[in-house]
Structure formats: C-alpha cells, structure tokens
Amino acid sequence: MRTRFRSALMVGAAAVLGLALTACGGSDSGSGQSTQAQAPARTLTVSAAASLTSVYQQLGTEFQNANPGTTVTFNFGGSDSLAQQVVQGAPADVLATASSKTMNTAVQAGKIQGEPVVYATNTLQIAVAPNNPKGITDLASLNRPGIVSVVCAPAVPCGAAAEAAEKAAGVTLTPASEEQDVKGVLNRVQTGNADAGLVYVTDVRSTQGKVQGLDFPQASAQGAVQSYPIGVVNGSQNADLAQSWISFVRGPQGTAALQQAGFVTK
Amino acid sequence: MSRLEVDVAVTRGSFALDVSVTVESGEVVAVLGSNGAGKSTFLGALAGLYRPDRGSVVLDGRVLDDVPVHRRRVGLLSQSALLFPHLTARDNVAFGPRSTGSRRRVARETADRWLEMVDATALADRRPSELSGGQAQRVAIARALACEPELLLLDEPFAALDVDVTPAIRSLLRRVVRAAGVTTLMVTHDVLDAVVLADRLVVLDGGRVVEAGPTADVLRRPRSAFAARIAGLDLVPGRSCGEGLRTAEGTVIGGVHPDPVADDEPAVALFSPASVSVFRDPPKGSPRTLVPVRLAAMEPHGELVRLRAAVPDGGPGWVDGLAADVTPAAVADLAVEPGDELWFAVKAAEVEVYPAGR
Amino acid sequence: MTSVPRLLWAPAALAWLLVAIPVAGLVVRVDWPNFLGLVTTPSALAALRLSLETGLATMVLCLVLGGPLAVVLARSSLPGLPFVRSVVLLPLVLPPVVGGLTLLFLFGRTGPLGSFLDREFGITIPFSTTAVVLAQTFVAMPFLVVSLEGALRTAGERYEAVAATLGASPATTLWRVTVPVVLPGLMSGSVLAFARALGEFGATITFAGSLEGTTRTLPLFIYLESESDLDGAVAMSLVLVVVAILVIVVSRTRDLR
C-alpha cells in the first residue's frame, strides 16, 4: 500500500511540477528553448499497461533526450480499457498492453498496423516476507495449515496466470482472498496480512526488498506467462515516431530498463 | 399525608428567585404571578430541573434534593397533556402503576377506576391522536393521580385548552384533587384557576413572594399593587386618615374602614374598576373622589370596556395602571381615545381601606 | 402550497435526471434474454446471499452499538460531545477505502489489535466475514446514529420527564417511552444503515479481501465481473438497484406513518 501511495504522490508531484514548468515556459517564451525549437515539435502518445509505468516513464525521458523536440505523453491504465479506448478511436500512437488477448481486441478491430510484437514477458513468483519466515518452498507449500495465501481472482489476467500455474503443478490453492489486481495481492503480503501471494517478478522488484520473490517451476507453464505486445495504432499521425519508440524499447536502453524492472526481454 | 416545605434560592443569569412556601398536607396552594415573575423557575427547582443555590425541598419529612425524579413521588400536570403517543388512554393511565411495580391486571383496574373518575371511560381504548385537547387533559389528570403522588404539581394546567372546555376541566380537576386529598401546588397566571382550586394563594413578583394568604383574603384585600392587579382591583397606597386614605402627595381618597385602623398608618385603598365612573370634565358638586388621568389603553373586559390610566402631566404617580370598567355605550358617549385626559371618580362607599402589610 | 419559483424547475429537473437517467440506462443495457441465467449463477447467488446476511448483521450491530451512542449524544451533557459527534460522522465524509485502511492497520495481523487477537486467541479478522461486517458497520454506523439522534432531539425530553414523574426509572423510561416514541426514526435509521452496508465496497475490499462466499459481497462481485463479464456485472447491478429501491420505499413508508 505504501508504494502505491508513494507512486501516487510522485505522479501528483510530477503533474504539479509539469504544470509549473509549463507555466514558466509560457512566461518567458522563446528564450531557453529557442535553439532547439528549430526542429518541429512533436508529441508521441503512448497507451501502456499500468505495470509498465515506471519503466516507460524512465524510457520516455531517455527517448526525449535522444530525439530533441519530441514529447512523449503516456496514458497508463488497465490493458482491457486501453484496448477498448483504442477501438473506440481514442488518440494514441502506440498501444502496449500486458496480454496478447487484450492486444488482439485492437488487432481484430483493425486498429493496429501490421503484427504487434511481443518484446517482453513477465512471470509469476511467490511473494513472501523478507527471509521467508514461514519457509515457503513451492506452490504446494502454500496449502500448509496456518499459511494465509492470496492470489488474483481468475477473472483478471494475473489470476488466470496463477490458475494455469496451479494446474501445471496439480495443486488447487485455497486462498484467503482473490484480489482484483496484482497490487492487491502484493499489499496483503507487504502488510503482513498474508504469508504468501502469487505476483509477477516485476511487482516483487518494485517493492525494493520489502517483499521477497521465490521462483517456482510452474511459473513458466503454458498460460502462466504474461506477454507484453506492442504495436502502432492505425491512423497515427506519428507512425514513424511510434515505430522508433518501439525500436527504442526493444533496443539496448529499453532492454536494460525492462530487465532492471524484472521483465524477461525477447 | 404529606406536608411540603420549599425554601429555595436559584440564580439563572440575571434572574434571582428566592421563595419559601409551605403547603399543608392535602392543601391546594396556588402560586400566582405574571410572565417573568419566576413561576417556571420555581417549578423547575421543585421538579429537580435546576439545582437550587441554597435551600431545600422537603416532602413529608423527606429531603427531595438528592432524590431522583422517579423516586420523588411528585406528580406533574402541565399545560400540554403529553400523553405517550404510542399508548392508549388506558395504558397511559396504567403507565405509572406499572412502572412502580403493579401487575398488569391491577394497573389496568387502577387505570379504569381513574378514567371513570375523570369521566373518560369511553376514551379508554383511544390513542392520544384521537383525543381532543380537553379529553387528553382529562386522561392526563387521571394519569398523574393514578400513581398516587404525595405531591401534585400543576403547571398552568389549563393554559393550552380551548376557552370553552376550560371551565369543565377546571371543575373536574377541583373535584378529583379534593377527592384524592393530594397535597397540590399549582403555578398559574390566571386568577380564576386560583379562585376555583386553591385554598391559599402565594403571589410571586420579581422572584419573591409579595403576598400570601387564604385565596379569598388575598383577592378581597390585596396589599400590593401587583396582587390587586391580578385580583382585578384598583389599589392606591398611602396612609390611613379619618376620611379614608391620604396619598403621599396629599390627595385624600374617601373610603370606609372595614377593620379598625389607627390614623396615619401605612394603608391601601381598594376599589373595583366597575365602581369607577369616567368623565371628560370634572362633574360639579359630586361627593366622589376625583382623579385626573391620561387614557393609556382601552381593552375589552367581558361585556364592558376597561380603560387603563396613565399619569397625566403633573399628576400623581399612583394613578398609573388604575382601571375603570365602563359600558361600550359610555365609551361611545365619551368619544375618547388613548392620550386624552379624563377624570376617574369613585364613591367613598365603594372604597375600602386596609392596613398595608400583614 | 406555496408556488415554486419558475427559476428552480430546470435545475430541479436536471438534478433528478442526473440520477434517474444512468439508472434507466442500466435497465436498457441489461441483457434481458439471459438476465435470469446471469443473476442465478452460483457465484452471483453466493454474493447476493452474503450481502444480505452481512447487511443484516451490520444493521443489528449498528442498532446494538449505535443506538446507545445516539442516546448518549442526544441526551447526555458530557463535555466534549461535539468532538465525539464529529468522530462518529467521519465515515460519512471519508472515502471508504481510507476506512478500510484504518481497519486494516488496527485489525490486520500486524496491527495492534489484530496481532493481539492472533497471538492470544488465534483469531484472524482480515479475510473473514467478520471483517466484512466490521467494514460495513464502520461506514453504516453514522447513518443510524444521525437519524436516531435527530429523532431523539425532535421528540425532546418531555415524554421522558413525564415518565419520571410517574415513577418510571430511567431504564423503564428508555424501553417503554423513548424507544416507542422514536421508533420511526429507529426504523428508518436501521434501513438506511442496511442500505449503506449493502452498497459498501471500498472499505470491504481493502480490509476484508474478496473471496466467494466469505467476503465477496455483491458490490465486489459486480466490480470483479466488470473485468471479465460485463453482462453479468450489469445484471447484478440491476439487482442491487432493485434491492436499494425496495429499501428506500420501505424506509419512506415508515417515515410517513
């Protein structure tokens, strides 16, 4: 929960700061940026899954530095609603979802140029308290008496992944709660109300050590792996820029940032 | 039976009340006063709403000051009946006996007996919302008496009733209070309540007792202007003299002395407003006492019109508030309006002079 | 009847439409051919049943605890009553999620009370139906307290004063006079608390979690369904709307009596 607060705070702070900068820029227009303003100012709009927030924000800054005059704005949200927005014609140049299923919604609606590419995957880990005080080893050990475990509800992607892993392991978990999203699971473990939960590697990383992640063999089972497809939105005014964003994300800087966050890159 | 001794001093903001009253067992005492005289503060102190600064309330030898209200055995009947809206008339009356431990059947029998006493047997099964004001007050009387209080407090019990039902309820209350023989203290501003119900009268003004005594005596011979006013009499203070009474500035009011009075003693002259005649110009050769006044107000008073006097320019101060009751025809003949200067006249035979202060 | 200034009609109509149109839209959006099937899935029925049960339990808890609190607020003259009252009203203005968090910090396994209960009695509150009732009571309590305190103040202390002069002890007075006199307020307060409990979402999902049959009440079920099966979510939303309307109708007729 604390991280959620903090990130919310930072988003808020960033927004305020951004406003302030815009305001400053407005007041002394043409002095500081006059030399760079030679290149045409362009704005790239990226609709991206919420789980990509911190990686994409970092890459956005780097991308802007590498492409003077370009501004990258992000629209972070649930993959399902992002895809729906694109289908409904929301202005976006790039769509980056957290599942092939959601990307397919946009593809079938004819909203994606060509084939989307899967450039990263994310796998499940068992999140436990640091140093694993309850001695959790694998999925089966989550059913030990006295262990409180939480997972995502099967209706949401992380829950579907957990279900696939359970099936591969031949285990049926008896969770105390089926959360709406993976952050919910993470919070339960982080606040100590649950002993273990199934979350993604990237989520464990984001806690910076407040939660320990345990690998387990069934994490790579069919249907348990979360793939991250990306594509250029049909009708984009900045298709070339969108394409160079995709290349950037798949290039050395993107790969490094993704791996740093816990993604497996392709 | 129960004797009540009250001796309390209460200060509420700028108002100070200091009253001492004794009610003998089975006696009905009326505390009379106009608005602001301290009646409700007095009753509040009695009922335990205000804690007195000094003094105590003693009922039948029990000091009530620290007794919770529900153990005081002090019944209260106020101007609104306040019947419990969710109970029938019978259950309202049975409430007291039930609360003090009677069995349901016994309580209902008691209730029926008291409803009969107040001629409300037919109303037993009605809800308060189905009762008229007078009917509700009958039931409230039965309810207050059904728990056999040692003291009954009446707080302006008829003030909220329609004028046409008031006499019936008033005489009913008199009958049942007498029959029950309950020690009763009534607070009212209506002298008629006192006349009908009370053995004794205590007149309150400005938070103090200004007069007390048997009802008939106080009303017939008030010693204070205030008591005279509520008794509906005109009163002029002064000192006794052979002809009647001499006021401070020297006017002599002719009158009779029903009781022997020594000369030059503090005294009051009393006469009824109905015995006052009113003239535009002073009549010549009249044997009556003549007083110049300025007309302050005219108000209906029964079938007559009451003229209120104010002090005319240079006139004596005691004229203020004197009343004269005259027929509407006489008012029309006079063709007066407030502010006019008039003459009040009264025959010596209709003025009684009494020693002031008892 | 005084006549209403013409100026007010348009905003009044807009205000009404703002509420009515979305609800009407829900009715239009419902997949009617499959409606019965959608609202009678085992999961949906489990959620409905849990909501009704926890709602009733919440109502009882509000009555047992909030009733006395309302009497204290309306009748006692303790110093600091305004402060006490403001605290009770807090859940009305707090986002329910904040309520859920505060409950979690108190009753959670690592919270002061939660760790004590866990250590001494082996009781875990989060993820239990008890947690749902606690969360719902947290948000619903003010509704009962406010309407009951209002009813008590409107009724005044006159009847209670009369009862005392008739020899009724404070306890007798409470049961035989105060409670019957404020019964309509007590009823509508309870119904409101029940309704609020029925719609409770934020505090429940934060504090109690979401598990079918144990903690997944109707609102949580609808929220989860909206991720996967919008038709099911819409159908159950309509069920919730109908229950809410029933509750309002019941409480209004009580008021009118």
mmCIF file with all atom_site columns, N, CA and C in Angstrom, chain A residues 1 5 80 101 134 146-148 150 153-157 175-181 188 191-195, chain C residues 101 104-105 107-110 126-127 204-212 215-216 220 223-228:
data_model
loop_
_atom_site.group_PDB
_atom_site.id
_atom_site.type_symbol
_atom_site.label_atom_id
_atom_site.label_alt_id
_atom_site.label_comp_id
_atom_site.label_asym_id
_atom_site.label_entity_id
_atom_site.label_seq_id
_atom_site.pdbx_PDB_ins_code
_atom_site.Cartn_x
_atom_site.Cartn_y
_atom_site.Cartn_z
_atom_site.occupancy
_atom_site.B_iso_or_equiv
_atom_site.pdbx_formal_charge
_atom_site.auth_seq_id
_atom_site.auth_comp_id
_atom_site.auth_asym_id
_atom_site.auth_atom_id
_atom_site.pdbx_PDB_model_num
ATOM 1   N N  . MET A 1 1   ? 0.837   -1.201  0.000   1.00 0.00 ? 1   MET A N  1
ATOM 2   C CA . MET A 1 1   ? 0.000   0.000   0.000   1.00 0.00 ? 1   MET A CA 1
ATOM 3   C C  . MET A 1 1   ? 0.872   1.251   0.000   1.00 0.00 ? 1   MET A C  1
ATOM 4   N N  . PHE A 1 5   ? 0.836   4.516   -2.474  1.00 0.00 ? 5   PHE A N  1
ATOM 5   C CA . PHE A 1 5   ? 0.732   5.910   -2.053  1.00 0.00 ? 5   PHE A CA 1
ATOM 6   C C  . PHE A 1 5   ? 1.868   6.730   -2.635  1.00 0.00 ? 5   PHE A C  1
ATOM 7   N N  . ASP A 1 80  ? -7.205  -3.895  -20.678 1.00 0.00 ? 80  ASP A N  1
ATOM 8   C CA . ASP A 1 80  ? -8.522  -4.072  -21.275 1.00 0.00 ? 80  ASP A CA 1
ATOM 9   C C  . ASP A 1 80  ? -9.125  -2.732  -21.677 1.00 0.00 ? 80  ASP A C  1
ATOM 10  N N  . LYS A 1 101 ? -4.204  -11.226 -25.374 1.00 0.00 ? 101 LYS A N  1
ATOM 11  C CA . LYS A 1 101 ? -5.655  -11.232 -25.513 1.00 0.00 ? 101 LYS A CA 1
ATOM 12  C C  . LYS A 1 101 ? -6.197  -9.814  -25.706 1.00 0.00 ? 101 LYS A C  1
ATOM 13  N N  . LYS A 1 134 ? 8.156   -18.166 6.926   1.00 0.00 ? 134 LYS A N  1
ATOM 14  C CA . LYS A 1 134 ? 7.276   -19.336 7.008   1.00 0.00 ? 134 LYS A CA 1
ATOM 15  C C  . LYS A 1 134 ? 7.839   -20.525 6.235   1.00 0.00 ? 134 LYS A C  1
ATOM 16  N N  . GLY A 1 146 ? -2.200  -23.067 8.433   1.00 0.00 ? 146 GLY A N  1
ATOM 17  C CA . GLY A 1 146 ? -1.633  -21.883 9.076   1.00 0.00 ? 146 GLY A CA 1
ATOM 18  C C  . GLY A 1 146 ? -1.018  -20.898 8.119   1.00 0.00 ? 146 GLY A C  1
ATOM 19  N N  . ILE A 1 147 ? -0.954  -21.259 6.839   1.00 0.00 ? 147 ILE A N  1
ATOM 20  C CA . ILE A 1 147 ? -0.401  -20.329 5.855   1.00 0.00 ? 147 ILE A CA 1
ATOM 21  C C  . ILE A 1 147 ? -1.564  -19.568 5.205   1.00 0.00 ? 147 ILE A C  1
ATOM 22  N N  . VAL A 1 148 ? -1.509  -18.254 5.271   1.00 0.00 ? 148 VAL A N  1
ATOM 23  C CA . VAL A 1 148 ? -2.530  -17.424 4.621   1.00 0.00 ? 148 VAL A CA 1
ATOM 24  C C  . VAL A 1 148 ? -1.985  -16.989 3.265   1.00 0.00 ? 148 VAL A C  1
ATOM 25  N N  . VAL A 1 150 ? -2.813  -15.406 -0.756  1.00 0.00 ? 150 VAL A N  1
ATOM 26  C CA . VAL A 1 150 ? -3.747  -14.645 -1.589  1.00 0.00 ? 150 VAL A CA 1
ATOM 27  C C  . VAL A 1 150 ? -3.294  -14.712 -3.043  1.00 0.00 ? 150 VAL A C  1
ATOM 28  N N  . ALA A 1 153 ? -8.045  -12.851 -8.581  1.00 0.00 ? 153 ALA A N  1
ATOM 29  C CA . ALA A 1 153 ? -9.245  -13.565 -8.996  1.00 0.00 ? 153 ALA A CA 1
ATOM 30  C C  . ALA A 1 153 ? -9.048  -14.105 -10.401 1.00 0.00 ? 153 ALA A C  1
ATOM 31  N N  . PRO A 1 154 ? -9.563  -15.301 -10.686 1.00 0.00 ? 154 PRO A N  1
ATOM 32  C CA . PRO A 1 154 ? -9.352  -15.922 -12.001 1.00 0.00 ? 154 PRO A CA 1
ATOM 33  C C  . PRO A 1 154 ? -9.828  -15.038 -13.150 1.00 0.00 ? 154 PRO A C  1
ATOM 34  N N  . ALA A 1 155 ? -10.757 -14.138 -12.870 1.00 0.00 ? 155 ALA A N  1
ATOM 35  C CA . ALA A 1 155 ? -11.297 -13.308 -13.935 1.00 0.00 ? 155 ALA A CA 1
ATOM 36  C C  . ALA A 1 155 ? -10.294 -12.278 -14.443 1.00 0.00 ? 155 ALA A C  1
ATOM 37  N N  . VAL A 1 156 ? -9.274  -11.958 -13.657 1.00 0.00 ? 156 VAL A N  1
ATOM 38  C CA . VAL A 1 156 ? -8.291  -10.961 -14.094 1.00 0.00 ? 156 VAL A CA 1
ATOM 39  C C  . VAL A 1 156 ? -7.014  -11.685 -14.521 1.00 0.00 ? 156 VAL A C  1
ATOM 40  N N  . PRO A 1 157 ? -6.164  -11.060 -15.390 1.00 0.00 ? 157 PRO A N  1
ATOM 41  C CA . PRO A 1 157 ? -5.029  -11.763 -16.007 1.00 0.00 ? 157 PRO A CA 1
ATOM 42  C C  . PRO A 1 157 ? -4.093  -12.452 -15.020 1.00 0.00 ? 157 PRO A C  1
ATOM 43  N N  . PRO A 1 175 ? -6.948  -19.948 -1.326  1.00 0.00 ? 175 PRO A N  1
ATOM 44  C CA . PRO A 1 175 ? -6.532  -18.607 -0.889  1.00 0.00 ? 175 PRO A CA 1
ATOM 45  C C  . PRO A 1 175 ? -7.533  -18.002 0.094   1.00 0.00 ? 175 PRO A C  1
ATOM 46  N N  . ALA A 1 176 ? -7.019  -17.077 0.906   1.00 0.00 ? 176 ALA A N  1
ATOM 47  C CA . ALA A 1 176 ? -7.897  -16.354 1.831   1.00 0.00 ? 176 ALA A CA 1
ATOM 48  C C  . ALA A 1 176 ? -8.673  -15.283 1.093   1.00 0.00 ? 176 ALA A C  1
ATOM 49  N N  . SER A 1 177 ? -8.110  -14.848 -0.033  1.00 0.00 ? 177 SER A N  1
ATOM 50  C CA . SER A 1 177 ? -8.787  -13.801 -0.788  1.00 0.00 ? 177 SER A CA 1
ATOM 51  C C  . SER A 1 177 ? -8.337  -13.855 -2.235  1.00 0.00 ? 177 SER A C  1
ATOM 52  N N  . GLU A 1 178 ? -9.262  -13.532 -3.132  1.00 0.00 ? 178 GLU A N  1
ATOM 53  C CA . GLU A 1 178 ? -8.922  -13.418 -4.541  1.00 0.00 ? 178 GLU A CA 1
ATOM 54  C C  . GLU A 1 178 ? -9.019  -11.959 -4.931  1.00 0.00 ? 178 GLU A C  1
ATOM 55  N N  . GLU A 1 179 ? -7.867  -11.346 -5.099  1.00 0.00 ? 179 GLU A N  1
ATOM 56  C CA . GLU A 1 179 ? -7.832  -9.902  -5.269  1.00 0.00 ? 179 GLU A CA 1
ATOM 57  C C  . GLU A 1 179 ? -8.177  -9.479  -6.689  1.00 0.00 ? 179 GLU A C  1
ATOM 58  N N  . GLN A 1 180 ? -8.561  -8.226  -6.771  1.00 0.00 ? 180 GLN A N  1
ATOM 59  C CA . GLN A 1 180 ? -8.953  -7.644  -8.053  1.00 0.00 ? 180 GLN A CA 1
ATOM 60  C C  . GLN A 1 180 ? -7.747  -7.450  -8.959  1.00 0.00 ? 180 GLN A C  1
ATOM 61  N N  . ASP A 1 181 ? -6.585  -7.125  -8.366  1.00 0.00 ? 181 ASP A N  1
ATOM 62  C CA . ASP A 1 181 ? -5.390  -6.933  -9.188  1.00 0.00 ? 181 ASP A CA 1
ATOM 63  C C  . ASP A 1 181 ? -4.153  -7.358  -8.404  1.00 0.00 ? 181 ASP A C  1
ATOM 64  N N  . ARG A 1 188 ? -1.245  -7.243  0.418   1.00 0.00 ? 188 ARG A N  1
ATOM 65  C CA . ARG A 1 188 ? -1.571  -8.179  1.502   1.00 0.00 ? 188 ARG A CA 1
ATOM 66  C C  . ARG A 1 188 ? -0.297  -8.791  2.081   1.00 0.00 ? 188 ARG A C  1
ATOM 67  N N  . THR A 1 191 ? 1.876   -5.968  3.900   1.00 0.00 ? 191 THR A N  1
ATOM 68  C CA . THR A 1 191 ? 1.378   -5.537  5.210   1.00 0.00 ? 191 THR A CA 1
ATOM 69  C C  . THR A 1 191 ? 1.364   -6.679  6.215   1.00 0.00 ? 191 THR A C  1
ATOM 70  N N  . GLY A 1 192 ? 1.753   -7.877  5.759   1.00 0.00 ? 192 GLY A N  1
ATOM 71  C CA . GLY A 1 192 ? 1.839   -8.995  6.698   1.00 0.00 ? 192 GLY A CA 1
ATOM 72  C C  . GLY A 1 192 ? 0.520   -9.677  6.959   1.00 0.00 ? 192 GLY A C  1
ATOM 73  N N  . ASN A 1 193 ? -0.533  -9.272  6.249   1.00 0.00 ? 193 ASN A N  1
ATOM 74  C CA . ASN A 1 193 ? -1.820  -9.921  6.456   1.00 0.00 ? 193 ASN A CA 1
ATOM 75  C C  . ASN A 1 193 ? -1.913  -11.254 5.732   1.00 0.00 ? 193 ASN A C  1
ATOM 76  N N  . ALA A 1 194 ? -1.047  -11.425 4.746   1.00 0.00 ? 194 ALA A N  1
ATOM 77  C CA . ALA A 1 194 ? -0.952  -12.730 4.094   1.00 0.00 ? 194 ALA A CA 1
ATOM 78  C C  . ALA A 1 194 ? 0.499   -13.195 4.172   1.00 0.00 ? 194 ALA A C  1
ATOM 79  N N  . ASP A 1 195 ? 0.692   -14.532 4.240   1.00 0.00 ? 195 ASP A N  1
ATOM 80  C CA . ASP A 1 195 ? 2.054   -15.053 4.310   1.00 0.00 ? 195 ASP A CA 1
ATOM 81  C C  . ASP A 1 195 ? 2.670   -15.145 2.926   1.00 0.00 ? 195 ASP A C  1
ATOM 82  N N  . LEU C 2 101 ? -8.504  0.995   5.174   1.00 0.00 ? 101 LEU C N  1
ATOM 83  C CA . LEU C 2 101 ? -7.089  1.018   5.558   1.00 0.00 ? 101 LEU C CA 1
ATOM 84  C C  . LEU C 2 101 ? -6.938  1.144   7.065   1.00 0.00 ? 101 LEU C C  1
ATOM 85  N N  . LEU C 2 104 ? -7.673  -1.998  8.582   1.00 0.00 ? 104 LEU C N  1
ATOM 86  C CA . LEU C 2 104 ? -6.606  -2.955  8.299   1.00 0.00 ? 104 LEU C CA 1
ATOM 87  C C  . LEU C 2 104 ? -5.423  -2.722  9.238   1.00 0.00 ? 104 LEU C C  1
ATOM 88  N N  . PHE C 2 105 ? -5.103  -1.449  9.453   1.00 0.00 ? 105 PHE C N  1
ATOM 89  C CA . PHE C 2 105 ? -3.967  -1.144  10.317  1.00 0.00 ? 105 PHE C CA 1
ATOM 90  C C  . PHE C 2 105 ? -4.250  -1.528  11.761  1.00 0.00 ? 105 PHE C C  1
ATOM 91  N N  . PHE C 2 107 ? -6.847  -3.949  12.793  1.00 0.00 ? 107 PHE C N  1
ATOM 92  C CA . PHE C 2 107 ? -7.196  -5.360  12.961  1.00 0.00 ? 107 PHE C CA 1
ATOM 93  C C  . PHE C 2 107 ? -6.327  -6.305  12.150  1.00 0.00 ? 107 PHE C C  1
ATOM 94  N N  . GLY C 2 108 ? -5.475  -5.752  11.267  1.00 0.00 ? 108 GLY C N  1
ATOM 95  C CA . GLY C 2 108 ? -4.608  -6.597  10.461  1.00 0.00 ? 108 GLY C CA 1
ATOM 96  C C  . GLY C 2 108 ? -3.685  -7.432  11.341  1.00 0.00 ? 108 GLY C C  1
ATOM 97  N N  . ARG C 2 109 ? -3.090  -8.451  10.724  1.00 0.00 ? 109 ARG C N  1
ATOM 98  C CA . ARG C 2 109 ? -2.277  -9.365  11.533  1.00 0.00 ? 109 ARG C CA 1
ATOM 99  C C  . ARG C 2 109 ? -1.117  -8.669  12.212  1.00 0.00 ? 109 ARG C C  1
ATOM 100 N N  . THR C 2 110 ? -0.643  -7.566  11.595  1.00 0.00 ? 110 THR C N  1
ATOM 101 C CA . THR C 2 110 ? 0.471   -6.851  12.208  1.00 0.00 ? 110 THR C CA 1
ATOM 102 C C  . THR C 2 110 ? 0.003   -5.625  12.983  1.00 0.00 ? 110 THR C C  1
ATOM 103 N N  . PRO C 2 126 ? -8.940  -10.120 9.179   1.00 0.00 ? 126 PRO C N  1
ATOM 104 C CA . PRO C 2 126 ? -8.981  -9.901  7.731   1.00 0.00 ? 126 PRO C CA 1
ATOM 105 C C  . PRO C 2 126 ? -9.319  -11.203 7.007   1.00 0.00 ? 126 PRO C C  1
ATOM 106 N N  . PHE C 2 127 ? -9.897  -11.083 5.844   1.00 0.00 ? 127 PHE C N  1
ATOM 107 C CA . PHE C 2 127 ? -10.296 -12.213 5.009   1.00 0.00 ? 127 PHE C CA 1
ATOM 108 C C  . PHE C 2 127 ? -11.447 -13.017 5.609   1.00 0.00 ? 127 PHE C C  1
ATOM 109 N N  . THR C 2 204 ? -14.624 -2.643  2.354   1.00 0.00 ? 204 THR C N  1
ATOM 110 C CA . THR C 2 204 ? -14.659 -4.106  2.364   1.00 0.00 ? 204 THR C CA 1
ATOM 111 C C  . THR C 2 204 ? -13.504 -4.690  1.570   1.00 0.00 ? 204 THR C C  1
ATOM 112 N N  . ILE C 2 205 ? -13.300 -4.182  0.342   1.00 0.00 ? 205 ILE C N  1
ATOM 113 C CA . ILE C 2 205 ? -12.266 -4.794  -0.491  1.00 0.00 ? 205 ILE C CA 1
ATOM 114 C C  . ILE C 2 205 ? -10.883 -4.512  0.083   1.00 0.00 ? 205 ILE C C  1
ATOM 115 N N  . THR C 2 206 ? -10.733 -3.369  0.750   1.00 0.00 ? 206 THR C N  1
ATOM 116 C CA . THR C 2 206 ? -9.433  -3.025  1.323   1.00 0.00 ? 206 THR C CA 1
ATOM 117 C C  . THR C 2 206 ? -9.145  -3.856  2.565   1.00 0.00 ? 206 THR C C  1
ATOM 118 N N  . PHE C 2 207 ? -10.162 -4.021  3.387   1.00 0.00 ? 207 PHE C N  1
ATOM 119 C CA . PHE C 2 207 ? -9.952  -4.641  4.691   1.00 0.00 ? 207 PHE C CA 1
ATOM 120 C C  . PHE C 2 207 ? -10.225 -6.144  4.656   1.00 0.00 ? 207 PHE C C  1
ATOM 121 N N  . ALA C 2 208 ? -11.311 -6.533  3.994   1.00 0.00 ? 208 ALA C N  1
ATOM 122 C CA . ALA C 2 208 ? -11.755 -7.916  4.124   1.00 0.00 ? 208 ALA C CA 1
ATOM 123 C C  . ALA C 2 208 ? -11.248 -8.820  3.001   1.00 0.00 ? 208 ALA C C  1
ATOM 124 N N  . GLY C 2 209 ? -10.886 -8.227  1.859   1.00 0.00 ? 209 GLY C N  1
ATOM 125 C CA . GLY C 2 209 ? -10.488 -9.060  0.740   1.00 0.00 ? 209 GLY C CA 1
ATOM 126 C C  . GLY C 2 209 ? -11.708 -9.462  -0.064  1.00 0.00 ? 209 GLY C C  1
ATOM 127 N N  . SER C 2 210 ? -11.506 -10.437 -0.953  1.00 0.00 ? 210 SER C N  1
ATOM 128 C CA . SER C 2 210 ? -12.580 -10.803 -1.861  1.00 0.00 ? 210 SER C CA 1
ATOM 129 C C  . SER C 2 210 ? -12.518 -12.300 -2.120  1.00 0.00 ? 210 SER C C  1
ATOM 130 N N  . LEU C 2 211 ? -13.404 -13.054 -1.518  1.00 0.00 ? 211 LEU C N  1
ATOM 131 C CA . LEU C 2 211 ? -13.439 -14.498 -1.735  1.00 0.00 ? 211 LEU C CA 1
ATOM 132 C C  . LEU C 2 211 ? -14.892 -14.934 -1.756  1.00 0.00 ? 211 LEU C C  1
ATOM 133 N N  . GLU C 2 212 ? -15.222 -15.683 -2.793  1.00 0.00 ? 212 GLU C N  1
ATOM 134 C CA . GLU C 2 212 ? -16.613 -16.071 -2.966  1.00 0.00 ? 212 GLU C CA 1
ATOM 135 C C  . GLU C 2 212 ? -17.160 -16.765 -1.724  1.00 0.00 ? 212 GLU C C  1
ATOM 136 N N  . THR C 2 215 ? -16.186 -13.314 1.639   1.00 0.00 ? 215 THR C N  1
ATOM 137 C CA . THR C 2 215 ? -16.034 -11.859 1.714   1.00 0.00 ? 215 THR C CA 1
ATOM 138 C C  . THR C 2 215 ? -16.480 -11.153 0.435   1.00 0.00 ? 215 THR C C  1
ATOM 139 N N  . ARG C 2 216 ? -16.810 -11.901 -0.615  1.00 0.00 ? 216 ARG C N  1
ATOM 140 C CA . ARG C 2 216 ? -17.149 -11.230 -1.865  1.00 0.00 ? 216 ARG C CA 1
ATOM 141 C C  . ARG C 2 216 ? -18.633 -10.879 -1.879  1.00 0.00 ? 216 ARG C C  1
ATOM 142 N N  . LEU C 2 220 ? -18.563 -6.143  -4.620  1.00 0.00 ? 220 LEU C N  1
ATOM 143 C CA . LEU C 2 220 ? -17.263 -6.687  -5.009  1.00 0.00 ? 220 LEU C CA 1
ATOM 144 C C  . LEU C 2 220 ? -17.410 -7.640  -6.194  1.00 0.00 ? 220 LEU C C  1
ATOM 145 N N  . TYR C 2 223 ? -17.902 -5.578  -9.312  1.00 0.00 ? 223 TYR C N  1
ATOM 146 C CA . TYR C 2 223 ? -16.637 -4.975  -9.745  1.00 0.00 ? 223 TYR C CA 1
ATOM 147 C C  . TYR C 2 223 ? -15.752 -6.010  -10.446 1.00 0.00 ? 223 TYR C C  1
ATOM 148 N N  . LEU C 2 224 ? -15.691 -7.206  -9.870  1.00 0.00 ? 224 LEU C N  1
ATOM 149 C CA . LEU C 2 224 ? -14.865 -8.254  -10.464 1.00 0.00 ? 224 LEU C CA 1
ATOM 150 C C  . LEU C 2 224 ? -15.448 -8.710  -11.796 1.00 0.00 ? 224 LEU C C  1
ATOM 151 N N  . GLU C 2 225 ? -16.783 -8.858  -11.823 1.00 0.00 ? 225 GLU C N  1
ATOM 152 C CA . GLU C 2 225 ? -17.429 -9.277  -13.058 1.00 0.00 ? 225 GLU C CA 1
ATOM 153 C C  . GLU C 2 225 ? -17.193 -8.280  -14.180 1.00 0.00 ? 225 GLU C C  1
ATOM 154 N N  . SER C 2 226 ? -17.122 -6.994  -13.814 1.00 0.00 ? 226 SER C N  1
ATOM 155 C CA . SER C 2 226 ? -16.956 -5.968  -14.840 1.00 0.00 ? 226 SER C CA 1
ATOM 156 C C  . SER C 2 226 ? -15.625 -6.132  -15.561 1.00 0.00 ? 226 SER C C  1
ATOM 157 N N  . GLU C 2 227 ? -14.674 -6.861  -14.962 1.00 0.00 ? 227 GLU C N  1
ATOM 158 C CA . GLU C 2 227 ? -13.388 -7.118  -15.611 1.00 0.00 ? 227 GLU C CA 1
ATOM 159 C C  . GLU C 2 227 ? -13.527 -8.167  -16.703 1.00 0.00 ? 227 GLU C C  1
ATOM 160 N N  . SER C 2 228 ? -14.450 -9.104  -16.504 1.00 0.00 ? 228 SER C N  1
ATOM 161 C CA . SER C 2 228 ? -14.497 -10.228 -17.428 1.00 0.00 ? 228 SER C CA 1
ATOM 162 C C  . SER C 2 228 ? -15.837 -10.354 -18.140 1.00 0.00 ? 228 SER C C  1
#
